[in-house]
Amino acid sequence: METAEIRRRWLSFFGERGHTVVPSAPLVHEDPNLLFVNAGMVPFKPYFLGQETPPFSRATSVQKCVRTLDIEEVGKTTRHGTFFQMNGNFSFGDYFKEGAIELAWELITRSQRDGGLGFDEKDLYASVYHEDDEAISLWKKVAGLSDDRIVRLGRKDNYWNMGVAGPGGPCSEILLDRGPQFGADRDWEAGDRYLEFWNLVFMQYELENVRSKEDFDIAGELPKRNIDTGMGLERVAYLLQGVDNIYETDEVFPVIAAAEDLTGRRYGADRDDDVRFRVVADHVRSSLMLIGDGVTPGNEGRGYVLRRLLRRAVRSMRLLGVDAPTLEHLLPVSKERMKASYPELERDFHRISQVAYGEEDAFRRTLAAGTTILDTAVASAKSSGRSTLGGAEAFALHDTYGFPIDLTLEMAAEQGVQVDETGFRALMAEQRDRAKADARAKKSGHGDTSVYRRVSDTLGREVEFTGYDQVVTDSRVRGLIRGGEVVERFGPGDEVELVLDRTPLYAESGGQLADHGRIRLSGGAVLEVTDVQRPIAGLVVHRATVLEGEGAVGEDAEAEVDVARRRSISRAHTATHMVHQALRDELGDTATQAGSENSPGRLRFDFRSQQAVPAGALGEIESRINGVLLDDLPVTADIMGIDDARKLGAMALFGEKYGERVRVVSIGDWSRELCIGTHTPRVGQIGVVKLLGESSIGSGVRRVEALVGVDAYTHLAREAAIVSQLTEVVGGRRDELPDRIAGILGRLRDAEKEIAAVKQAQVLGAAAGLVSSAREIAGVRFVSHDAGDGVSADELRALVLDVRTRLGNERPTLVSMASVSGGRPVVIVATNEQARQTGLQAGALVKVAAQALGGGGGGKPDLAQGGGTDPTQVSRALGVVEDQLRARGA
């Protein structure tokens, strides 16, 4: 039975029995404690915790899940996987133990012909919490299980809680006896004989003082008892499909089969290869599903997990012998298997594939550069008698070249060298701490937020923001912080953080920089505000310098905004909304915001895209924005319900959490976004927007920068002056300038090509003499040549291939050459077909040669290249290849 059919039967079975069929939630969840949804009950957590009232009394779902704790174990065992699907049925104060057991037993034992899963009753067992006599009697009553088929287990195995105070209760698992070939009789914990595939959680108690999974106190009965069950879809699939593990099921194995075709190797033939095949299959599917739910590769959080999965898949294919791009062959296979359950994958596959293929291309470049550097570092360690690569070296590979530590560990181990992982982790922690300290210094002035909590508690409510309508507001001083301590007074020259109960000054958020301004106290003190932040929710802190006078908590105050700065920032913020809308109009709805900064006269807008914006398209976007400026559309802000905002088409930021009431900023009927920032009343007040260009800032994320208003006019005037100067230098009219410069550059390129052609001809001119110098060693025609200094790798490769071609394919031929270019040695080895049939592999030979140069290399059996750091060892490197050849004939 195919996995999609098991899924369909599950939803149909419970749907027909009064359960609301709830679609799978996205893998990215609003819970800040979770990177991804990792269990089927996660979307229902607010109902179990009593935070929300469930809209149904019973529900069912097949939930997408990702768990990342055991990424390194994927492929090494047949149980560890990152993406999986969890079938669940849930009761919220409706049926309880008896109903859950009846439903489970009916579905799994009903014949497949009648819509069930068709498990044989004689092979099924149940485990229960050892004190749950009610569940034991129900298994006997409902399923007819005898005592010897009911297993009593303790809290570790059969009691569920969330890890914090709240609901919990005993659980009961359904196990399948797979037979004596999988383990000993009645051995419940060892081996794979008794396999649990469905867990029924009986949520009936309120727990408190939860110290661990097994150590907690039961406060009493819940007012409403609930049911939470989970059946692993992949696990049931491999049981029903007669295979041994999740990797061999119908949704996963086709990727392994495609990898077999690409590599020429066979799954099941080699243990190490099997691990790599399984890593590829698991990670390709997980990446497909994560990108489908909006995750893009990055260096932190969810993005880092996705990047790691994709790169491990690519790396595993390289270890299986394929150096060429492979995701373009594997990802579509996974999509074809998964689209039956998730049709949106077909619809969004263009976007998904572009993200994945772009990351593979980026990683291939990283791998090429990082491998050479790593090989050099390993060779250096070995030559100095060390068996460990230093933590600083591993950190440099990660920090400077983007080489992941897990690959450094794997590749160093392949060369028999360990890595000082402890030293690496320490340096990473130091870097992370510095980054956090910098962020805290900017946002709060110091790392201890408890001081803000104390001020907030005395305030008793959120600070009111009046800046949408006012630039001057009467207020009162409610809190003072100086040097990280709460104080009651301040004096001239003090640097303080001041809290008012009302303020017109905007605190930095949503990409908009903070207002500047002044605060005047009733006692005569004047403070200059240089920053405004929200260090904790509901609290606005004004960072200020006391220009004159003294003041104290409780004084009346007048807060005033620097209007010129506010207007300049507001123009930039409104222009940012316009850039966002114009990009979507030009590139499509996938060009969604990934970040922004609105500063005086300037904006920065980051958006998701796998490809650069063509220069012509950027011009169209700029033209469209300035055309709308001429229309002088009004900019309005309305507070409404989140559902109404969505109906109006208001854009929201991916990953942001919004309340039930939101602020919608509209530019006429042309653009609508959820936004809390300040804006110009009409777009005509912006004046002009000048896009400076766009660039990549990471895989799948690009950046547009622009000038706004007076800053844009100044920039255009400066550009006009530069054009005038260039026109004087090259002559002619302004409109002829591009053609004249293009002509000059074209002539320069032609001259460079002629010089390169002459140099190439000189190098290739040596080919005839090298052919005549071929020697016979161990039955192989062999040419070895030191091309000297100044011959590039490309030129050397052309010479090697020319000599190999001239020697023909009638007899085994091996060509080995080296040169030095830019102070770095390079070695290239080529074999013909006859030589390869005798076992001569260019890739293997070049690795040995490159080691002599203090580096590394690799390539295909017919042509391979290596390099190093020691140009004085070129003769030795060539000699090593000759020694390898002679050793064959010994």
mmCIF file of C-alpha atoms in Angstrom, residues 5-318:
data_model
loop_
_atom_site.group_PDB
_atom_site.id
_atom_site.type_symbol
_atom_site.label_atom_id
_atom_site.label_comp_id
_atom_site.label_asym_id
_atom_site.label_seq_id
_atom_site.Cartn_x
_atom_site.Cartn_y
_atom_site.Cartn_z
ATOM 1 C CA GLU A 5 -3.014 5.776 0.204
ATOM 2 C CA ILE A 6 -2.338 5.119 3.917
ATOM 3 C CA ARG A 7 -2.659 8.860 4.470
ATOM 4 C CA ARG A 8 -5.913 9.003 2.499
ATOM 5 C CA ARG A 9 -7.405 6.071 4.417
ATOM 6 C CA TRP A 10 -6.494 7.635 7.745
ATOM 7 C CA LEU A 11 -8.193 10.951 7.004
ATOM 8 C CA SER A 12 -11.219 9.230 5.460
ATOM 9 C CA PHE A 13 -11.642 6.846 8.404
ATOM 10 C CA PHE A 14 -11.620 9.550 11.064
ATOM 11 C CA GLY A 15 -13.484 12.072 8.909
ATOM 12 C CA GLU A 16 -16.351 9.602 8.556
ATOM 13 C CA ARG A 17 -16.416 9.283 12.353
ATOM 14 C CA GLY A 18 -17.073 12.907 13.166
ATOM 15 C CA HIS A 19 -13.546 14.259 13.192
ATOM 16 C CA THR A 20 -12.805 17.603 11.544
ATOM 17 C CA VAL A 21 -10.068 17.013 8.981
ATOM 18 C CA VAL A 22 -7.427 19.674 9.710
ATOM 19 C CA PRO A 23 -4.813 20.322 6.971
ATOM 20 C CA SER A 24 -1.180 20.019 7.930
ATOM 21 C CA ALA A 25 0.220 23.212 9.385
ATOM 22 C CA PRO A 26 3.383 24.617 7.743
ATOM 23 C CA LEU A 27 6.663 23.298 9.092
ATOM 24 C CA VAL A 28 7.520 26.801 10.288
ATOM 25 C CA HIS A 29 5.514 27.436 13.441
ATOM 26 C CA GLU A 30 4.902 30.602 15.443
ATOM 27 C CA ASP A 31 6.127 28.955 18.666
ATOM 28 C CA PRO A 32 9.435 30.769 19.404
ATOM 29 C CA ASN A 33 10.760 27.664 21.171
ATOM 30 C CA LEU A 34 10.545 25.535 18.017
ATOM 31 C CA LEU A 35 12.575 25.761 14.841
ATOM 32 C CA PHE A 36 10.035 23.543 13.100
ATOM 33 C CA VAL A 37 6.879 21.627 13.917
ATOM 34 C CA ASN A 38 8.287 18.430 15.422
ATOM 35 C CA ALA A 39 5.148 16.533 16.480
ATOM 36 C CA GLY A 40 1.619 16.082 15.227
ATOM 37 C CA MET A 41 0.053 17.757 18.269
ATOM 38 C CA VAL A 42 2.010 21.039 17.996
ATOM 39 C CA PRO A 43 -0.701 22.937 16.049
ATOM 40 C CA PHE A 44 -3.247 21.834 18.697
ATOM 41 C CA LYS A 45 -1.100 22.862 21.685
ATOM 42 C CA PRO A 46 -3.095 26.045 22.482
ATOM 43 C CA TYR A 47 -6.231 23.898 22.877
ATOM 44 C CA PHE A 48 -4.575 21.387 25.189
ATOM 45 C CA LEU A 49 -3.050 24.188 27.287
ATOM 46 C CA GLY A 50 -6.370 25.994 27.572
ATOM 47 C CA GLN A 51 -5.017 29.108 25.842
ATOM 48 C CA GLU A 52 -7.671 28.914 23.122
ATOM 49 C CA THR A 53 -11.082 27.278 22.789
ATOM 50 C CA PRO A 54 -10.981 24.527 20.143
ATOM 51 C CA PRO A 55 -13.475 25.083 17.302
ATOM 52 C CA PHE A 56 -14.181 21.335 17.222
ATOM 53 C CA SER A 57 -14.555 18.550 19.766
ATOM 54 C CA ARG A 58 -12.633 15.992 17.706
ATOM 55 C CA ALA A 59 -10.112 16.415 14.897
ATOM 56 C CA THR A 60 -7.678 14.474 12.706
ATOM 57 C CA SER A 61 -4.633 15.447 10.688
ATOM 58 C CA VAL A 62 -1.510 14.207 8.937
ATOM 59 C CA GLN A 63 1.095 16.698 10.100
ATOM 60 C CA LYS A 64 4.410 17.442 8.408
ATOM 61 C CA CYS A 65 7.257 17.327 10.940
ATOM 62 C CA VAL A 66 11.009 17.942 10.998
ATOM 63 C CA ARG A 67 13.384 16.940 13.788
ATOM 64 C CA THR A 68 16.991 18.053 13.587
ATOM 65 C CA LEU A 69 18.690 16.803 16.759
ATOM 66 C CA ASP A 70 20.077 13.689 15.090
ATOM 67 C CA ILE A 71 21.178 14.965 11.664
ATOM 68 C CA GLU A 72 24.585 13.290 12.062
ATOM 69 C CA GLU A 73 22.853 9.936 12.681
ATOM 70 C CA VAL A 74 20.756 10.063 9.518
ATOM 71 C CA GLY A 75 21.731 7.185 7.270
ATOM 72 C CA LYS A 76 23.804 5.418 9.908
ATOM 73 C CA THR A 77 20.693 3.775 11.309
ATOM 74 C CA THR A 78 17.433 2.826 9.642
ATOM 75 C CA ARG A 79 15.339 4.800 12.128
ATOM 76 C CA HIS A 80 16.725 8.328 12.073
ATOM 77 C CA GLY A 81 15.178 10.733 9.583
ATOM 78 C CA THR A 82 14.657 14.501 9.537
ATOM 79 C CA PHE A 83 11.320 14.889 7.728
ATOM 80 C CA PHE A 84 8.415 12.635 8.658
ATOM 81 C CA GLN A 85 4.608 12.674 8.739
ATOM 82 C CA MET A 86 2.550 12.054 11.860
ATOM 83 C CA ASN A 87 -1.037 10.818 11.617
ATOM 84 C CA GLY A 88 -3.075 11.975 14.590
ATOM 85 C CA ASN A 89 -6.616 11.907 15.956
ATOM 86 C CA PHE A 90 -7.579 14.254 18.776
ATOM 87 C CA SER A 91 -10.425 14.579 21.247
ATOM 88 C CA PHE A 92 -11.031 17.762 23.246
ATOM 89 C CA GLY A 93 -13.278 16.756 26.104
ATOM 90 C CA ASP A 94 -15.138 14.288 23.860
ATOM 91 C CA TYR A 95 -14.246 10.575 23.777
ATOM 92 C CA PHE A 96 -11.520 9.257 26.036
ATOM 93 C CA LYS A 97 -9.644 5.976 26.552
ATOM 94 C CA GLU A 98 -12.296 3.547 25.383
ATOM 95 C CA GLY A 99 -13.141 5.591 22.292
ATOM 96 C CA ALA A 100 -9.482 6.039 21.336
ATOM 97 C CA ILE A 101 -8.729 2.327 21.723
ATOM 98 C CA GLU A 102 -11.851 1.332 19.763
ATOM 99 C CA LEU A 103 -11.021 3.648 16.856
ATOM 100 C CA ALA A 104 -7.360 2.570 16.720
ATOM 101 C CA TRP A 105 -8.128 -1.142 16.854
ATOM 102 C CA GLU A 106 -10.830 -0.866 14.192
ATOM 103 C CA LEU A 107 -8.612 0.964 11.711
ATOM 104 C CA ILE A 108 -5.520 -1.206 12.034
ATOM 105 C CA THR A 109 -7.293 -4.580 12.027
ATOM 106 C CA ARG A 110 -9.987 -3.907 9.430
ATOM 107 C CA SER A 111 -9.130 -5.599 6.136
ATOM 108 C CA GLN A 112 -7.557 -3.515 3.404
ATOM 109 C CA ARG A 113 -10.414 -4.521 1.138
ATOM 110 C CA ASP A 114 -12.804 -2.750 3.533
ATOM 111 C CA GLY A 115 -10.681 0.407 3.870
ATOM 112 C CA GLY A 116 -8.546 -0.577 6.866
ATOM 113 C CA LEU A 117 -4.818 -1.181 7.234
ATOM 114 C CA GLY A 118 -5.129 -4.957 7.476
ATOM 115 C CA PHE A 119 -2.729 -5.818 10.321
ATOM 116 C CA ASP A 120 -3.134 -9.378 11.647
ATOM 117 C CA GLU A 121 -4.559 -9.291 15.191
ATOM 118 C CA LYS A 122 -2.359 -12.167 16.343
ATOM 119 C CA ASP A 123 0.778 -10.027 15.725
ATOM 120 C CA LEU A 124 -0.379 -7.015 17.740
ATOM 121 C CA TYR A 125 0.531 -6.120 21.325
ATOM 122 C CA ALA A 126 -0.192 -3.150 23.585
ATOM 123 C CA SER A 127 2.044 -1.406 26.105
ATOM 124 C CA VAL A 128 0.486 0.569 28.967
ATOM 125 C CA TYR A 129 1.583 2.646 31.933
ATOM 126 C CA HIS A 130 2.040 0.102 34.703
ATOM 127 C CA GLU A 131 -0.488 1.793 37.038
ATOM 128 C CA ASP A 132 -3.172 2.314 34.364
ATOM 129 C CA ASP A 133 -5.477 -0.606 35.172
ATOM 130 C CA GLU A 134 -8.317 1.090 33.270
ATOM 131 C CA ALA A 135 -6.380 0.930 29.992
ATOM 132 C CA ILE A 136 -5.447 -2.702 30.620
ATOM 133 C CA SER A 137 -9.083 -3.690 31.108
ATOM 134 C CA LEU A 138 -10.097 -1.762 27.979
ATOM 135 C CA TRP A 139 -7.505 -3.525 25.808
ATOM 136 C CA LYS A 140 -8.945 -6.822 27.038
ATOM 137 C CA LYS A 141 -12.512 -5.682 26.461
ATOM 138 C CA VAL A 142 -12.117 -3.919 23.086
ATOM 139 C CA ALA A 143 -9.338 -5.922 21.444
ATOM 140 C CA GLY A 144 -9.563 -9.177 23.330
ATOM 141 C CA LEU A 145 -5.887 -9.059 24.239
ATOM 142 C CA SER A 146 -4.705 -11.567 26.816
ATOM 143 C CA ASP A 147 -2.417 -10.610 29.713
ATOM 144 C CA ASP A 148 0.661 -11.950 27.923
ATOM 145 C CA ARG A 149 0.059 -9.485 25.061
ATOM 146 C CA ILE A 150 -0.175 -6.422 27.313
ATOM 147 C CA VAL A 151 3.133 -4.948 28.485
ATOM 148 C CA ARG A 152 3.344 -2.781 31.617
ATOM 149 C CA LEU A 153 6.015 -0.055 31.407
ATOM 150 C CA GLY A 154 7.038 2.870 33.613
ATOM 151 C CA ARG A 155 7.022 6.647 33.265
ATOM 152 C CA LYS A 156 10.048 6.683 30.984
ATOM 153 C CA ASP A 157 8.220 4.833 28.220
ATOM 154 C CA ASN A 158 4.512 5.294 28.858
ATOM 155 C CA TYR A 159 3.809 8.647 30.468
ATOM 156 C CA TRP A 160 3.511 11.876 28.500
ATOM 157 C CA ASN A 161 4.058 15.485 29.495
ATOM 158 C CA MET A 162 5.134 18.681 27.757
ATOM 159 C CA GLY A 163 8.247 19.141 29.880
ATOM 160 C CA VAL A 164 6.584 22.017 31.758
ATOM 161 C CA ALA A 165 3.668 22.364 34.146
ATOM 162 C CA GLY A 166 0.397 21.628 32.397
ATOM 163 C CA PRO A 167 -1.620 18.704 31.074
ATOM 164 C CA GLY A 168 -0.217 15.178 30.967
ATOM 165 C CA GLY A 169 -1.159 11.580 31.458
ATOM 166 C CA PRO A 170 -0.426 7.928 30.799
ATOM 167 C CA CYS A 171 -0.127 6.621 27.273
ATOM 168 C CA SER A 172 -0.534 3.307 25.518
ATOM 169 C CA GLU A 173 1.401 2.089 22.487
ATOM 170 C CA ILE A 174 0.421 -0.417 19.832
ATOM 171 C CA LEU A 175 3.279 -2.743 18.857
ATOM 172 C CA LEU A 176 3.739 -5.163 15.985
ATOM 173 C CA ASP A 177 5.577 -8.458 16.461
ATOM 174 C CA ARG A 178 7.741 -8.684 13.331
ATOM 175 C CA GLY A 179 8.914 -12.200 14.060
ATOM 176 C CA PRO A 180 11.884 -14.050 15.582
ATOM 177 C CA GLN A 181 14.244 -12.937 12.797
ATOM 178 C CA PHE A 182 14.175 -9.445 14.375
ATOM 179 C CA GLY A 183 14.898 -10.393 17.968
ATOM 180 C CA ALA A 184 14.189 -12.572 20.969
ATOM 181 C CA ASP A 185 10.716 -13.410 22.208
ATOM 182 C CA ARG A 186 9.344 -11.009 24.871
ATOM 183 C CA ASP A 187 12.398 -8.750 24.602
ATOM 184 C CA TRP A 188 10.536 -5.435 24.530
ATOM 185 C CA GLU A 189 13.430 -3.011 24.515
ATOM 186 C CA ALA A 190 16.261 -4.621 22.541
ATOM 187 C CA GLY A 191 16.177 -5.234 18.808
ATOM 188 C CA ASP A 192 13.489 -4.370 16.270
ATOM 189 C CA ARG A 193 11.122 -7.271 16.879
ATOM 190 C CA TYR A 194 8.350 -5.465 18.790
ATOM 191 C CA LEU A 195 7.958 -2.232 16.857
ATOM 192 C CA GLU A 196 5.753 0.560 18.248
ATOM 193 C CA PHE A 197 3.846 2.373 15.500
ATOM 194 C CA TRP A 198 0.938 4.135 17.264
ATOM 195 C CA ASN A 199 0.912 6.000 20.578
ATOM 196 C CA LEU A 200 -2.328 6.907 22.368
ATOM 197 C CA VAL A 201 -1.919 9.678 24.968
ATOM 198 C CA PHE A 202 -4.607 9.848 27.646
ATOM 199 C CA MET A 203 -4.373 13.481 28.797
ATOM 200 C CA GLN A 204 -6.213 13.462 32.127
ATOM 201 C CA TYR A 205 -4.043 15.109 34.822
ATOM 202 C CA GLU A 206 -2.762 18.566 35.679
ATOM 203 C CA LEU A 207 1.001 18.264 36.311
ATOM 204 C CA GLU A 208 3.160 20.621 38.366
ATOM 205 C CA ASN A 209 6.797 20.847 39.446
ATOM 206 C CA VAL A 210 7.918 19.070 36.279
ATOM 207 C CA ARG A 211 11.580 18.330 36.922
ATOM 208 C CA SER A 212 12.112 15.804 34.104
ATOM 209 C CA LYS A 213 10.186 13.404 31.900
ATOM 210 C CA GLU A 214 9.912 10.968 34.788
ATOM 211 C CA ASP A 215 10.004 13.322 37.787
ATOM 212 C CA PHE A 216 6.915 15.496 38.350
ATOM 213 C CA ASP A 217 3.925 15.950 40.662
ATOM 214 C CA ILE A 218 0.290 15.313 39.800
ATOM 215 C CA ALA A 219 -1.827 18.228 40.997
ATOM 216 C CA GLY A 220 -5.172 16.673 40.146
ATOM 217 C CA GLU A 221 -7.617 15.747 37.390
ATOM 218 C CA LEU A 222 -8.123 17.988 34.356
ATOM 219 C CA PRO A 223 -11.625 19.496 34.095
ATOM 220 C CA LYS A 224 -11.796 18.050 30.566
ATOM 221 C CA ARG A 225 -9.923 14.927 29.529
ATOM 222 C CA ASN A 226 -8.344 14.882 26.081
ATOM 223 C CA ILE A 227 -6.929 12.406 23.589
ATOM 224 C CA ASP A 228 -3.771 12.987 21.540
ATOM 225 C CA THR A 229 -2.577 10.127 19.330
ATOM 226 C CA GLY A 230 0.237 9.783 16.859
ATOM 227 C CA MET A 231 0.890 7.127 14.222
ATOM 228 C CA GLY A 232 4.130 7.468 12.261
ATOM 229 C CA LEU A 233 3.155 7.381 8.597
ATOM 230 C CA GLU A 234 6.578 6.322 7.320
ATOM 231 C CA ARG A 235 6.848 3.561 9.914
ATOM 232 C CA VAL A 236 3.449 2.106 8.991
ATOM 233 C CA ALA A 237 4.350 2.441 5.315
ATOM 234 C CA TYR A 238 7.449 0.283 5.591
ATOM 235 C CA LEU A 239 5.579 -2.288 7.670
ATOM 236 C CA LEU A 240 2.810 -2.550 5.070
ATOM 237 C CA GLN A 241 5.152 -2.401 2.075
ATOM 238 C CA GLY A 242 7.301 -5.290 3.299
ATOM 239 C CA VAL A 243 10.569 -3.352 3.393
ATOM 240 C CA ASP A 244 12.982 -3.002 6.271
ATOM 241 C CA ASN A 245 13.109 0.754 6.900
ATOM 242 C CA ILE A 246 11.794 4.190 5.976
ATOM 243 C CA TYR A 247 14.441 4.685 3.277
ATOM 244 C CA GLU A 248 13.031 1.849 1.205
ATOM 245 C CA THR A 249 9.426 3.073 1.120
ATOM 246 C CA ASP A 250 7.740 4.341 -2.020
ATOM 247 C CA GLU A 251 8.182 8.051 -1.126
ATOM 248 C CA VAL A 252 11.894 7.821 -0.346
ATOM 249 C CA PHE A 253 13.569 4.998 -2.279
ATOM 250 C CA PRO A 254 13.031 6.500 -5.765
ATOM 251 C CA VAL A 255 15.604 9.164 -4.836
ATOM 252 C CA ILE A 256 18.071 6.397 -3.929
ATOM 253 C CA ALA A 257 17.338 4.717 -7.266
ATOM 254 C CA ALA A 258 18.015 7.993 -9.098
ATOM 255 C CA ALA A 259 21.256 8.387 -7.142
ATOM 256 C CA GLU A 260 22.232 4.844 -8.155
ATOM 257 C CA ASP A 261 21.776 5.768 -11.814
ATOM 258 C CA LEU A 262 23.908 8.893 -11.412
ATOM 259 C CA THR A 263 26.716 7.219 -9.496
ATOM 260 C CA GLY A 264 26.810 3.770 -11.059
ATOM 261 C CA ARG A 265 26.929 2.290 -7.570
ATOM 262 C CA ARG A 266 24.312 0.037 -5.993
ATOM 263 C CA TYR A 267 22.449 0.431 -2.730
ATOM 264 C CA GLY A 268 23.113 -2.592 -0.511
ATOM 265 C CA ALA A 269 26.558 -3.326 -1.930
ATOM 266 C CA ASP A 270 28.696 -1.279 0.463
ATOM 267 C CA ARG A 271 27.941 -0.147 4.018
ATOM 268 C CA ASP A 272 29.534 3.298 3.679
ATOM 269 C CA ASP A 273 27.808 3.908 0.368
ATOM 270 C CA ASP A 274 24.475 2.876 1.894
ATOM 271 C CA VAL A 275 24.851 5.590 4.537
ATOM 272 C CA ARG A 276 25.480 8.157 1.806
ATOM 273 C CA PHE A 277 22.520 6.982 -0.275
ATOM 274 C CA ARG A 278 20.231 7.287 2.752
ATOM 275 C CA VAL A 279 21.556 10.755 3.625
ATOM 276 C CA VAL A 280 20.840 11.883 0.070
ATOM 277 C CA ALA A 281 17.303 10.474 0.045
ATOM 278 C CA ASP A 282 16.370 11.877 3.446
ATOM 279 C CA HIS A 283 17.928 15.312 3.005
ATOM 280 C CA VAL A 284 16.600 15.881 -0.513
ATOM 281 C CA ARG A 285 13.042 15.180 0.645
ATOM 282 C CA SER A 286 13.408 17.270 3.802
ATOM 283 C CA SER A 287 14.823 20.182 1.803
ATOM 284 C CA LEU A 288 11.978 19.945 -0.694
ATOM 285 C CA MET A 289 9.409 20.209 2.090
ATOM 286 C CA LEU A 290 11.195 23.002 3.982
ATOM 287 C CA ILE A 291 11.644 25.187 0.912
ATOM 288 C CA GLY A 292 8.033 24.463 0.007
ATOM 289 C CA ASP A 293 7.019 26.000 3.351
ATOM 290 C CA GLY A 294 9.033 29.160 2.779
ATOM 291 C CA VAL A 295 12.420 28.405 4.355
ATOM 292 C CA THR A 296 15.485 29.673 2.472
ATOM 293 C CA PRO A 297 19.130 28.756 3.115
ATOM 294 C CA GLY A 298 20.976 31.000 5.544
ATOM 295 C CA ASN A 299 23.554 31.116 8.304
ATOM 296 C CA GLU A 300 21.219 31.070 11.292
ATOM 297 C CA GLY A 301 18.231 29.190 12.663
ATOM 298 C CA ARG A 302 15.936 27.526 10.167
ATOM 299 C CA GLY A 303 17.966 28.756 7.208
ATOM 300 C CA TYR A 304 21.101 27.116 8.581
ATOM 301 C CA VAL A 305 19.327 23.782 9.059
ATOM 302 C CA LEU A 306 18.143 23.843 5.439
ATOM 303 C CA ARG A 307 21.584 24.881 4.194
ATOM 304 C CA ARG A 308 23.159 22.034 6.150
ATOM 305 C CA LEU A 309 20.699 19.465 4.756
ATOM 306 C CA LEU A 310 21.269 20.557 1.163
ATOM 307 C CA ARG A 311 25.039 20.651 1.553
ATOM 308 C CA ARG A 312 25.189 17.249 3.214
ATOM 309 C CA ALA A 313 23.194 15.819 0.301
ATOM 310 C CA VAL A 314 25.539 17.388 -2.258
ATOM 311 C CA ARG A 315 28.607 16.284 -0.302
ATOM 312 C CA SER A 316 27.283 12.704 -0.076
ATOM 313 C CA MET A 317 26.806 12.581 -3.848
ATOM 314 C CA ARG A 318 30.405 13.732 -4.290
#
